[in-house]
């Protein structure tokens, strides 16, 4: 029996956990990262970094590396790589699954305003608001026109270029526990949060803290995606992988 080689398109907490879960003596597990984070957390198994060069580049990689099965475990808003993954999987006729955590659902006490884009979020922020922008650096420019708002921009790594915002404070830290997020929102006198509906546990604490403090959240909804084979958690994806590899 030839060795199975699994490719995980990663960059999420779930993808790293999945890489650990799928380790076995008779296979290689390769995690692929875009290379956006300066010091990504350690991942079990092999890791490759950087783009493939579009869906054709990815299809070439699948063939060159003799990948047996591909898992798209990228972030729900990372739509380009997900499109590339579907196209490359079809072109290579490869077993494929998407791991996508379900979106957060509003609960009693949440004060969410749902918007379809970052641009819409920028338009509806009221004047004189103190806004926590819980977004990556590549998403900040949507807010550059707002000159009567103070943005508190929270990032993990410092931006390489100056932020394109009129009035802002930079906060270099990771999302914390509900207690820490409550303290943070309170001491920074945050009046609104802008975030995207990423789902998952890692960044939910600020949503919970906002509910407790009665702070409105401008929630950018997920982009509409094509219906493909998608599973919601590590357990179901692991099950699919083991069943599929047994049949190959
Ligand atoms: P994107 O817009 O969907 O992808 C842009 C390009 O980056 C892709 O066409 C691909 O380049 C490359 N790329 C993206 N993910 C890759 C991966 N896992 N391995 C190799 N190449 C990858 O992606 P994005 O929104 O910039 O996100 C980049 C990465 O950060 C993703 O892996 C995602 O899981 C992670 N992430 C994203 C977010 C977010 O908010 N979007 C949040 C947390 C983590 P080529 O076309 O050259 O192959």
PDB file of C-alpha atoms and ligand atoms in Angstrom:
ATOM      1  CA  UNK A   1       0.000   0.000   0.000  1.00  0.00           C
ATOM      2  CA  UNK A   2       1.430   3.413  -0.939  1.00  0.00           C
ATOM      3  CA  UNK A   3       1.755   6.183   1.618  1.00  0.00           C
ATOM      4  CA  UNK A   4      -1.142   8.644   1.902  1.00  0.00           C
ATOM      5  CA  UNK A   5      -0.321  12.348   1.750  1.00  0.00           C
ATOM      6  CA  UNK A   6      -2.866  14.800   3.153  1.00  0.00           C
ATOM      7  CA  UNK A   7      -2.742  18.518   2.394  1.00  0.00           C
ATOM      8  CA  UNK A   8      -4.432  20.863   4.886  1.00  0.00           C
ATOM      9  CA  UNK A   9      -4.920  24.452   3.752  1.00  0.00           C
ATOM     10  CA  UNK A  10      -4.606  26.099   7.135  1.00  0.00           C
ATOM     11  CA  UNK A  11      -4.103  29.364   8.968  1.00  0.00           C
ATOM     12  CA  UNK A  12      -6.789  28.697  11.578  1.00  0.00           C
ATOM     13  CA  UNK A  13      -6.763  27.208  15.087  1.00  0.00           C
ATOM     14  CA  UNK A  14      -8.859  24.269  13.838  1.00  0.00           C
ATOM     15  CA  UNK A  15      -6.447  23.472  11.016  1.00  0.00           C
ATOM     16  CA  UNK A  16      -3.544  23.107  13.468  1.00  0.00           C
ATOM     17  CA  UNK A  17      -5.591  20.859  15.746  1.00  0.00           C
ATOM     18  CA  UNK A  18      -6.661  18.812  12.741  1.00  0.00           C
ATOM     19  CA  UNK A  19      -3.006  18.366  11.711  1.00  0.00           C
ATOM     20  CA  UNK A  20      -2.285  16.858  15.145  1.00  0.00           C
ATOM     21  CA  UNK A  21      -5.382  14.672  15.015  1.00  0.00           C
ATOM     22  CA  UNK A  22      -4.559  13.199  11.602  1.00  0.00           C
ATOM     23  CA  UNK A  23      -0.966  12.132  12.376  1.00  0.00           C
ATOM     24  CA  UNK A  24      -0.433   8.390  11.757  1.00  0.00           C
ATOM     25  CA  UNK A  25       2.568   6.191  10.866  1.00  0.00           C
ATOM     26  CA  UNK A  26       1.346   5.354   7.348  1.00  0.00           C
ATOM     27  CA  UNK A  27       0.875   8.908   6.105  1.00  0.00           C
ATOM     28  CA  UNK A  28       2.291  12.406   5.708  1.00  0.00           C
ATOM     29  CA  UNK A  29       0.270  15.432   6.789  1.00  0.00           C
ATOM     30  CA  UNK A  30       1.317  18.722   5.156  1.00  0.00           C
ATOM     31  CA  UNK A  31      -0.122  21.994   6.476  1.00  0.00           C
ATOM     32  CA  UNK A  32      -0.041  24.968   4.133  1.00  0.00           C
ATOM     33  CA  UNK A  33       0.133  28.545   5.436  1.00  0.00           C
ATOM     34  CA  UNK A  34      -0.139  31.754   3.417  1.00  0.00           C
ATOM     35  CA  UNK A  35       2.698  33.281   5.455  1.00  0.00           C
ATOM     36  CA  UNK A  36       0.761  36.276   6.813  1.00  0.00           C
ATOM     37  CA  UNK A  37       1.663  35.756  10.505  1.00  0.00           C
ATOM     38  CA  UNK A  38       5.246  36.512  11.600  1.00  0.00           C
ATOM     39  CA  UNK A  39       5.473  33.777  14.236  1.00  0.00           C
ATOM     40  CA  UNK A  40       2.728  31.207  13.676  1.00  0.00           C
ATOM     41  CA  UNK A  41       2.056  28.700  16.455  1.00  0.00           C
ATOM     42  CA  UNK A  42       3.811  25.337  16.135  1.00  0.00           C
ATOM     43  CA  UNK A  43       2.040  22.789  13.922  1.00  0.00           C
ATOM     44  CA  UNK A  44       2.535  19.033  14.101  1.00  0.00           C
ATOM     45  CA  UNK A  45       3.711  17.372  10.892  1.00  0.00           C
ATOM     46  CA  UNK A  46       5.112  19.089   7.806  1.00  0.00           C
ATOM     47  CA  UNK A  47       4.523  22.766   7.072  1.00  0.00           C
ATOM     48  CA  UNK A  48       4.896  24.674   3.802  1.00  0.00           C
ATOM     49  CA  UNK A  49       4.536  28.448   3.552  1.00  0.00           C
ATOM     50  CA  UNK A  50       3.433  30.797   0.735  1.00  0.00           C
ATOM     51  CA  UNK A  51       0.954  30.944  -2.136  1.00  0.00           C
ATOM     52  CA  UNK A  52       0.771  28.284  -4.842  1.00  0.00           C
ATOM     53  CA  UNK A  53       0.136  30.679  -7.722  1.00  0.00           C
ATOM     54  CA  UNK A  54      -3.638  30.431  -8.139  1.00  0.00           C
ATOM     55  CA  UNK A  55      -5.773  27.329  -8.689  1.00  0.00           C
ATOM     56  CA  UNK A  56      -3.511  26.078 -11.500  1.00  0.00           C
ATOM     57  CA  UNK A  57      -0.470  26.410  -9.252  1.00  0.00           C
ATOM     58  CA  UNK A  58      -2.298  24.517  -6.533  1.00  0.00           C
ATOM     59  CA  UNK A  59      -3.370  21.790  -8.999  1.00  0.00           C
ATOM     60  CA  UNK A  60       0.300  21.446 -10.074  1.00  0.00           C
ATOM     61  CA  UNK A  61       1.387  21.186  -6.442  1.00  0.00           C
ATOM     62  CA  UNK A  62      -1.207  18.465  -5.777  1.00  0.00           C
ATOM     63  CA  UNK A  63       0.116  16.459  -8.688  1.00  0.00           C
ATOM     64  CA  UNK A  64       3.844  17.034  -7.986  1.00  0.00           C
ATOM     65  CA  UNK A  65       3.541  16.161  -4.299  1.00  0.00           C
ATOM     66  CA  UNK A  66       1.193  13.217  -5.039  1.00  0.00           C
ATOM     67  CA  UNK A  67      -1.409  14.512  -2.577  1.00  0.00           C
ATOM     68  CA  UNK A  68      -4.063  11.883  -1.802  1.00  0.00           C
ATOM     69  CA  UNK A  69      -6.663  14.067  -0.097  1.00  0.00           C
ATOM     70  CA  UNK A  70      -7.069  17.809   0.463  1.00  0.00           C
ATOM     71  CA  UNK A  71      -8.781  19.639   3.306  1.00  0.00           C
ATOM     72  CA  UNK A  72      -9.642  23.316   3.065  1.00  0.00           C
ATOM     73  CA  UNK A  73      -9.547  24.444   6.690  1.00  0.00           C
ATOM     74  CA  UNK A  74      -8.932  28.127   5.936  1.00  0.00           C
ATOM     75  CA  UNK A  75     -10.758  31.027   7.545  1.00  0.00           C
ATOM     76  CA  UNK A  76     -14.426  31.591   6.537  1.00  0.00           C
ATOM     77  CA  UNK A  77     -13.498  34.979   5.013  1.00  0.00           C
ATOM     78  CA  UNK A  78     -10.482  33.666   3.065  1.00  0.00           C
ATOM     79  CA  UNK A  79     -12.543  33.151  -0.094  1.00  0.00           C
ATOM     80  CA  UNK A  80      -9.819  33.271  -2.749  1.00  0.00           C
ATOM     81  CA  UNK A  81      -7.877  30.277  -1.476  1.00  0.00           C
ATOM     82  CA  UNK A  82     -11.159  28.372  -0.952  1.00  0.00           C
ATOM     83  CA  UNK A  83     -12.204  29.011  -4.559  1.00  0.00           C
ATOM     84  CA  UNK A  84      -8.756  27.887  -5.709  1.00  0.00           C
ATOM     85  CA  UNK A  85      -9.043  24.754  -3.563  1.00  0.00           C
ATOM     86  CA  UNK A  86     -12.384  23.711  -5.066  1.00  0.00           C
ATOM     87  CA  UNK A  87     -11.167  24.295  -8.629  1.00  0.00           C
ATOM     88  CA  UNK A  88      -7.897  22.443  -8.049  1.00  0.00           C
ATOM     89  CA  UNK A  89      -9.636  19.508  -6.334  1.00  0.00           C
ATOM     90  CA  UNK A  90     -12.030  19.174  -9.270  1.00  0.00           C
ATOM     91  CA  UNK A  91      -9.180  19.458 -11.795  1.00  0.00           C
ATOM     92  CA  UNK A  92      -7.143  16.807  -9.958  1.00  0.00           C
ATOM     93  CA  UNK A  93     -10.215  14.641  -9.169  1.00  0.00           C
ATOM     94  CA  UNK A  94      -9.091  14.499  -5.556  1.00  0.00           C
ATOM     95  CA  UNK A  95     -11.093  13.632  -2.410  1.00  0.00           C
ATOM     96  CA  UNK A  96     -11.837  16.995  -0.808  1.00  0.00           C
ATOM     97  CA  UNK A  97     -13.576  18.413   2.238  1.00  0.00           C
ATOM     98  CA  UNK A  98     -14.013  21.888   3.649  1.00  0.00           C
ATOM     99  CA  UNK A  99     -13.798  22.355   7.430  1.00  0.00           C
ATOM    100  CA  UNK A 100     -15.791  25.436   8.344  1.00  0.00           C
ATOM    101  CA  UNK A 101     -16.794  26.393  11.842  1.00  0.00           C
ATOM    102  CA  UNK A 102     -20.420  27.556  12.087  1.00  0.00           C
ATOM    103  CA  UNK A 103     -21.005  31.315  12.395  1.00  0.00           C
ATOM    104  CA  UNK A 104     -21.867  32.858  15.768  1.00  0.00           C
ATOM    105  CA  UNK A 105     -25.596  33.293  16.408  1.00  0.00           C
ATOM    106  CA  UNK A 106     -26.961  36.358  18.214  1.00  0.00           C
ATOM    107  CA  UNK A 107     -28.196  35.576  21.740  1.00  0.00           C
ATOM    108  CA  UNK A 108     -30.612  37.486  23.987  1.00  0.00           C
ATOM    109  CA  UNK A 109     -28.841  40.652  25.126  1.00  0.00           C
ATOM    110  CA  UNK A 110     -26.639  40.942  22.022  1.00  0.00           C
ATOM    111  CA  UNK A 111     -26.980  44.276  20.213  1.00  0.00           C
ATOM    112  CA  UNK A 112     -25.843  43.302  16.744  1.00  0.00           C
ATOM    113  CA  UNK A 113     -26.281  45.228  13.527  1.00  0.00           C
ATOM    114  CA  UNK A 114     -25.655  42.888  10.606  1.00  0.00           C
ATOM    115  CA  UNK A 115     -23.907  44.291   7.539  1.00  0.00           C
ATOM    116  CA  UNK A 116     -22.762  42.697   4.298  1.00  0.00           C
ATOM    117  CA  UNK A 117     -19.342  44.333   3.989  1.00  0.00           C
ATOM    118  CA  UNK A 118     -16.659  46.311   5.798  1.00  0.00           C
ATOM    119  CA  UNK A 119     -17.640  49.346   3.687  1.00  0.00           C
ATOM    120  CA  UNK A 120     -21.197  49.164   5.042  1.00  0.00           C
ATOM    121  CA  UNK A 121     -19.801  48.797   8.552  1.00  0.00           C
ATOM    122  CA  UNK A 122     -17.730  51.961   8.049  1.00  0.00           C
ATOM    123  CA  UNK A 123     -20.774  53.901   6.813  1.00  0.00           C
ATOM    124  CA  UNK A 124     -23.030  53.159   9.782  1.00  0.00           C
ATOM    125  CA  UNK A 125     -20.595  53.928  12.632  1.00  0.00           C
ATOM    126  CA  UNK A 126     -22.073  56.941  14.435  1.00  0.00           C
ATOM    127  CA  UNK A 127     -20.010  60.132  14.830  1.00  0.00           C
ATOM    128  CA  UNK A 128     -17.828  60.424  17.928  1.00  0.00           C
ATOM    129  CA  UNK A 129     -17.884  56.650  18.482  1.00  0.00           C
ATOM    130  CA  UNK A 130     -14.884  54.873  20.055  1.00  0.00           C
ATOM    131  CA  UNK A 131     -14.684  51.743  17.966  1.00  0.00           C
ATOM    132  CA  UNK A 132     -12.768  48.530  18.545  1.00  0.00           C
ATOM    133  CA  UNK A 133     -11.674  47.348  15.101  1.00  0.00           C
ATOM    134  CA  UNK A 134     -11.009  43.649  15.620  1.00  0.00           C
ATOM    135  CA  UNK A 135      -9.707  43.091  12.084  1.00  0.00           C
ATOM    136  CA  UNK A 136      -6.493  42.210  10.271  1.00  0.00           C
ATOM    137  CA  UNK A 137      -4.343  44.988   8.793  1.00  0.00           C
ATOM    138  CA  UNK A 138      -5.508  44.235   5.233  1.00  0.00           C
ATOM    139  CA  UNK A 139      -9.073  45.234   6.193  1.00  0.00           C
ATOM    140  CA  UNK A 140      -8.406  48.600   7.807  1.00  0.00           C
ATOM    141  CA  UNK A 141      -8.490  50.747   4.661  1.00  0.00           C
ATOM    142  CA  UNK A 142     -12.301  50.408   4.445  1.00  0.00           C
ATOM    143  CA  UNK A 143     -12.422  52.831   7.414  1.00  0.00           C
ATOM    144  CA  UNK A 144      -9.948  55.414   6.125  1.00  0.00           C
ATOM    145  CA  UNK A 145     -12.645  57.967   5.181  1.00  0.00           C
ATOM    146  CA  UNK A 146     -14.082  58.186   8.689  1.00  0.00           C
ATOM    147  CA  UNK A 147     -12.664  61.317  10.296  1.00  0.00           C
ATOM    148  CA  UNK A 148     -14.998  61.745  13.256  1.00  0.00           C
ATOM    149  CA  UNK A 149     -14.428  58.385  14.941  1.00  0.00           C
ATOM    150  CA  UNK A 150     -11.634  57.106  17.199  1.00  0.00           C
ATOM    151  CA  UNK A 151     -10.573  53.597  16.180  1.00  0.00           C
ATOM    152  CA  UNK A 152      -8.874  51.306  18.672  1.00  0.00           C
ATOM    153  CA  UNK A 153      -7.155  48.875  16.311  1.00  0.00           C
ATOM    154  CA  UNK A 154      -6.190  45.550  17.820  1.00  0.00           C
ATOM    155  CA  UNK A 155      -3.630  43.426  15.990  1.00  0.00           C
ATOM    156  CA  UNK A 156      -1.300  40.561  16.832  1.00  0.00           C
ATOM    157  CA  UNK A 157       1.706  41.794  14.800  1.00  0.00           C
ATOM    158  CA  UNK A 158       2.646  45.483  14.328  1.00  0.00           C
ATOM    159  CA  UNK A 159       1.672  46.766  10.842  1.00  0.00           C
ATOM    160  CA  UNK A 160       4.627  47.169   8.422  1.00  0.00           C
ATOM    161  CA  UNK A 161       3.165  50.368   6.964  1.00  0.00           C
ATOM    162  CA  UNK A 162       1.334  53.218   8.726  1.00  0.00           C
ATOM    163  CA  UNK A 163      -2.391  52.590   9.205  1.00  0.00           C
ATOM    164  CA  UNK A 164      -4.598  54.478   6.771  1.00  0.00           C
ATOM    165  CA  UNK A 165      -6.869  55.949   9.454  1.00  0.00           C
ATOM    166  CA  UNK A 166      -7.456  59.534  10.562  1.00  0.00           C
ATOM    167  CA  UNK A 167      -7.669  58.965  14.315  1.00  0.00           C
ATOM    168  CA  UNK A 168      -6.635  55.734  15.980  1.00  0.00           C
ATOM    169  CA  UNK A 169      -4.840  53.967  18.812  1.00  0.00           C
ATOM    170  CA  UNK A 170      -2.934  50.758  18.143  1.00  0.00           C
ATOM    171  CA  UNK A 171      -3.272  47.868  20.569  1.00  0.00           C
ATOM    172  CA  UNK A 172      -0.876  44.969  20.016  1.00  0.00           C
ATOM    173  CA  UNK A 173      -2.419  41.962  21.732  1.00  0.00           C
ATOM    174  CA  UNK A 174      -4.374  38.783  21.155  1.00  0.00           C
ATOM    175  CA  UNK A 175      -8.016  38.263  22.078  1.00  0.00           C
ATOM    176  CA  UNK A 176      -8.287  37.261  25.757  1.00  0.00           C
ATOM    177  CA  UNK A 177     -10.730  35.681  28.192  1.00  0.00           C
ATOM    178  CA  UNK A 178     -14.173  37.198  28.823  1.00  0.00           C
ATOM    179  CA  UNK A 179     -12.783  38.846  31.994  1.00  0.00           C
ATOM    180  CA  UNK A 180      -9.856  40.408  30.106  1.00  0.00           C
ATOM    181  CA  UNK A 181     -12.042  41.508  27.213  1.00  0.00           C
ATOM    182  CA  UNK A 182     -14.542  43.071  29.628  1.00  0.00           C
ATOM    183  CA  UNK A 183     -11.717  44.968  31.342  1.00  0.00           C
ATOM    184  CA  UNK A 184     -10.290  46.038  27.957  1.00  0.00           C
ATOM    185  CA  UNK A 185     -13.629  47.294  26.561  1.00  0.00           C
ATOM    186  CA  UNK A 186     -14.361  49.090  29.789  1.00  0.00           C
ATOM    187  CA  UNK A 187     -10.999  50.831  30.281  1.00  0.00           C
ATOM    188  CA  UNK A 188     -10.777  51.866  26.607  1.00  0.00           C
ATOM    189  CA  UNK A 189     -14.349  53.208  26.852  1.00  0.00           C
ATOM    190  CA  UNK A 190     -15.311  51.316  23.694  1.00  0.00           C
ATOM    191  CA  UNK A 191     -18.745  52.379  22.423  1.00  0.00           C
ATOM    192  CA  UNK A 192     -18.930  49.992  19.406  1.00  0.00           C
ATOM    193  CA  UNK A 193     -17.173  46.904  18.070  1.00  0.00           C
ATOM    194  CA  UNK A 194     -16.706  46.142  14.397  1.00  0.00           C
ATOM    195  CA  UNK A 195     -15.904  42.524  13.634  1.00  0.00           C
ATOM    196  CA  UNK A 196     -16.587  39.784  11.118  1.00  0.00           C
ATOM    197  CA  UNK A 197     -18.641  36.705  11.930  1.00  0.00           C
ATOM    198  CA  UNK A 198     -15.676  34.363  12.087  1.00  0.00           C
ATOM    199  CA  UNK A 199     -17.298  31.878  14.461  1.00  0.00           C
ATOM    200  CA  UNK A 200     -15.250  29.656  16.781  1.00  0.00           C
ATOM    201  CA  UNK A 201     -14.130  30.088  20.360  1.00  0.00           C
ATOM    202  CA  UNK A 202     -10.830  31.961  19.989  1.00  0.00           C
ATOM    203  CA  UNK A 203     -12.307  35.429  19.459  1.00  0.00           C
ATOM    204  CA  UNK A 204     -15.795  35.004  20.916  1.00  0.00           C
ATOM    205  CA  UNK A 205     -14.912  36.444  24.344  1.00  0.00           C
ATOM    206  CA  UNK A 206     -15.227  40.037  23.099  1.00  0.00           C
ATOM    207  CA  UNK A 207     -18.754  39.284  21.811  1.00  0.00           C
ATOM    208  CA  UNK A 208     -19.739  37.852  25.182  1.00  0.00           C
ATOM    209  CA  UNK A 209     -18.129  40.814  26.984  1.00  0.00           C
ATOM    210  CA  UNK A 210     -19.970  43.255  24.683  1.00  0.00           C
ATOM    211  CA  UNK A 211     -23.262  41.528  25.555  1.00  0.00           C
ATOM    212  CA  UNK A 212     -22.550  41.855  29.274  1.00  0.00           C
ATOM    213  CA  UNK A 213     -21.623  45.547  28.909  1.00  0.00           C
ATOM    214  CA  UNK A 214     -24.466  46.371  26.466  1.00  0.00           C
ATOM    215  CA  UNK A 215     -21.998  47.466  23.747  1.00  0.00           C
ATOM    216  CA  UNK A 216     -23.349  47.408  20.159  1.00  0.00           C
ATOM    217  CA  UNK A 217     -21.544  45.152  17.676  1.00  0.00           C
ATOM    218  CA  UNK A 218     -21.471  45.877  13.945  1.00  0.00           C
ATOM    219  CA  UNK A 219     -21.191  42.346  12.624  1.00  0.00           C
ATOM    220  CA  UNK A 220     -20.000  41.736   9.069  1.00  0.00           C
ATOM    221  CA  UNK A 221     -21.768  38.635   7.783  1.00  0.00           C
ATOM    222  CA  UNK A 222     -19.967  35.867   5.941  1.00  0.00           C
ATOM    223  CA  UNK A 223     -19.716  36.020   2.168  1.00  0.00           C
ATOM    224  CA  UNK A 224     -22.109  33.761   0.260  1.00  0.00           C
ATOM    225  CA  UNK A 225     -20.205  30.670  -0.844  1.00  0.00           C
ATOM    226  CA  UNK A 226     -20.904  27.839  -3.278  1.00  0.00           C
ATOM    227  CA  UNK A 227     -22.369  24.716  -1.689  1.00  0.00           C
ATOM    228  CA  UNK A 228     -19.551  22.203  -1.432  1.00  0.00           C
ATOM    229  CA  UNK A 229     -18.771  19.258   0.804  1.00  0.00           C
ATOM    230  CA  UNK A 230     -18.440  21.093   4.153  1.00  0.00           C
ATOM    231  CA  UNK A 231     -18.202  19.701   7.681  1.00  0.00           C
ATOM    232  CA  UNK A 232     -18.412  21.822  10.847  1.00  0.00           C
ATOM    233  CA  UNK A 233     -15.781  20.376  13.187  1.00  0.00           C
ATOM    234  CA  UNK A 234     -12.543  18.437  13.593  1.00  0.00           C
ATOM    235  CA  UNK A 235     -14.343  15.246  14.650  1.00  0.00           C
ATOM    236  CA  UNK A 236     -16.491  14.976  11.528  1.00  0.00           C
ATOM    237  CA  UNK A 237     -13.594  15.851   9.228  1.00  0.00           C
ATOM    238  CA  UNK A 238     -11.360  13.246  10.913  1.00  0.00           C
ATOM    239  CA  UNK A 239     -14.106  10.657  10.436  1.00  0.00           C
ATOM    240  CA  UNK A 240     -14.441  11.562   6.748  1.00  0.00           C
ATOM    241  CA  UNK A 241     -10.665  11.383   6.217  1.00  0.00           C
ATOM    242  CA  UNK A 242     -10.282   7.974   7.871  1.00  0.00           C
ATOM    243  CA  UNK A 243     -13.255   6.517   5.939  1.00  0.00           C
ATOM    244  CA  UNK A 244     -11.983   7.929   2.657  1.00  0.00           C
ATOM    245  CA  UNK A 245      -8.380   6.774   3.102  1.00  0.00           C
ATOM    246  CA  UNK A 246      -9.639   3.270   3.951  1.00  0.00           C
ATOM    247  CA  UNK A 247     -11.351   3.122   0.568  1.00  0.00           C
ATOM    248  CA  UNK A 248      -8.314   4.312  -1.446  1.00  0.00           C
TER     249      UNK A 248
HETATM  250  P1  LIG B   1      -7.346  34.696   0.537  1.00  0.00           P
HETATM  251  O1  LIG B   1      -7.642  36.122   0.234  1.00  0.00           O
HETATM  252  O2  LIG B   1      -8.435  33.709   0.388  1.00  0.00           O
HETATM  253  O3  LIG B   1      -6.122  34.177  -0.347  1.00  0.00           O
HETATM  254  C1  LIG B   1      -5.263  35.045  -1.064  1.00  0.00           C
HETATM  255  C2  LIG B   1      -4.096  34.247  -1.571  1.00  0.00           C
HETATM  256  O4  LIG B   1      -3.224  33.903  -0.487  1.00  0.00           O
HETATM  257  C3  LIG B   1      -4.489  32.913  -2.181  1.00  0.00           C
HETATM  258  O5  LIG B   1      -4.908  33.063  -3.521  1.00  0.00           O
HETATM  259  C4  LIG B   1      -3.202  32.112  -2.027  1.00  0.00           C
HETATM  260  O6  LIG B   1      -2.225  32.544  -2.966  1.00  0.00           O
HETATM  261  C5  LIG B   1      -2.695  32.586  -0.684  1.00  0.00           C
HETATM  262  N1  LIG B   1      -3.155  31.746   0.417  1.00  0.00           N
HETATM  263  C6  LIG B   1      -4.190  31.947   1.260  1.00  0.00           C
HETATM  264  N2  LIG B   1      -4.267  30.982   2.178  1.00  0.00           N
HETATM  265  C7  LIG B   1      -3.253  30.129   1.905  1.00  0.00           C
HETATM  266  C8  LIG B   1      -2.793  28.933   2.509  1.00  0.00           C
HETATM  267  N3  LIG B   1      -3.406  28.426   3.607  1.00  0.00           N
HETATM  268  N4  LIG B   1      -1.721  28.314   1.960  1.00  0.00           N
HETATM  269  C9  LIG B   1      -1.089  28.835   0.873  1.00  0.00           C
HETATM  270  N5  LIG B   1      -1.481  29.957   0.266  1.00  0.00           N
HETATM  271  C10 LIG B   1      -2.537  30.606   0.777  1.00  0.00           C
HETATM  272  O7  LIG B   1      -6.729  34.542   1.997  1.00  0.00           O
HETATM  273  P2  LIG B   1      -6.591  35.631   3.182  1.00  0.00           P
HETATM  274  O8  LIG B   1      -7.944  36.092   3.574  1.00  0.00           O
HETATM  275  O9  LIG B   1      -5.539  36.592   2.805  1.00  0.00           O
HETATM  276  O10 LIG B   1      -6.051  34.669   4.350  1.00  0.00           O
HETATM  277  C11 LIG B   1      -4.734  34.148   4.293  1.00  0.00           C
HETATM  278  C12 LIG B   1      -4.581  33.049   5.315  1.00  0.00           C
HETATM  279  O11 LIG B   1      -4.834  33.572   6.610  1.00  0.00           O
HETATM  280  C13 LIG B   1      -5.523  31.873   5.116  1.00  0.00           C
HETATM  281  O12 LIG B   1      -4.743  30.710   5.190  1.00  0.00           O
HETATM  282  C14 LIG B   1      -6.521  31.957   6.232  1.00  0.00           C
HETATM  283  O13 LIG B   1      -6.925  30.695   6.714  1.00  0.00           O
HETATM  284  C15 LIG B   1      -5.766  32.752   7.279  1.00  0.00           C
HETATM  285  N6  LIG B   1      -6.654  33.634   8.039  1.00  0.00           N
HETATM  286  C16 LIG B   1      -7.416  34.525   7.360  1.00  0.00           C
HETATM  287  C17 LIG B   1      -8.266  35.339   8.056  1.00  0.00           C
HETATM  288  C18 LIG B   1      -9.142  36.294   7.324  1.00  0.00           C
HETATM  289  O14 LIG B   1      -9.778  37.079   8.009  1.00  0.00           O
HETATM  290  N7  LIG B   1      -9.254  36.277   6.010  1.00  0.00           N
HETATM  291  C19 LIG B   1      -8.316  35.282   9.449  1.00  0.00           C
HETATM  292  C20 LIG B   1      -7.517  34.359  10.120  1.00  0.00           C
HETATM  293  C21 LIG B   1      -6.678  33.554   9.395  1.00  0.00           C
HETATM  294  P3  LIG B   1      -1.993  31.776  -4.352  1.00  0.00           P
HETATM  295  O15 LIG B   1      -3.167  32.137  -5.216  1.00  0.00           O
HETATM  296  O16 LIG B   1      -0.702  32.300  -4.835  1.00  0.00           O
HETATM  297  O17 LIG B   1      -1.977  30.310  -4.054  1.00  0.00           O
END
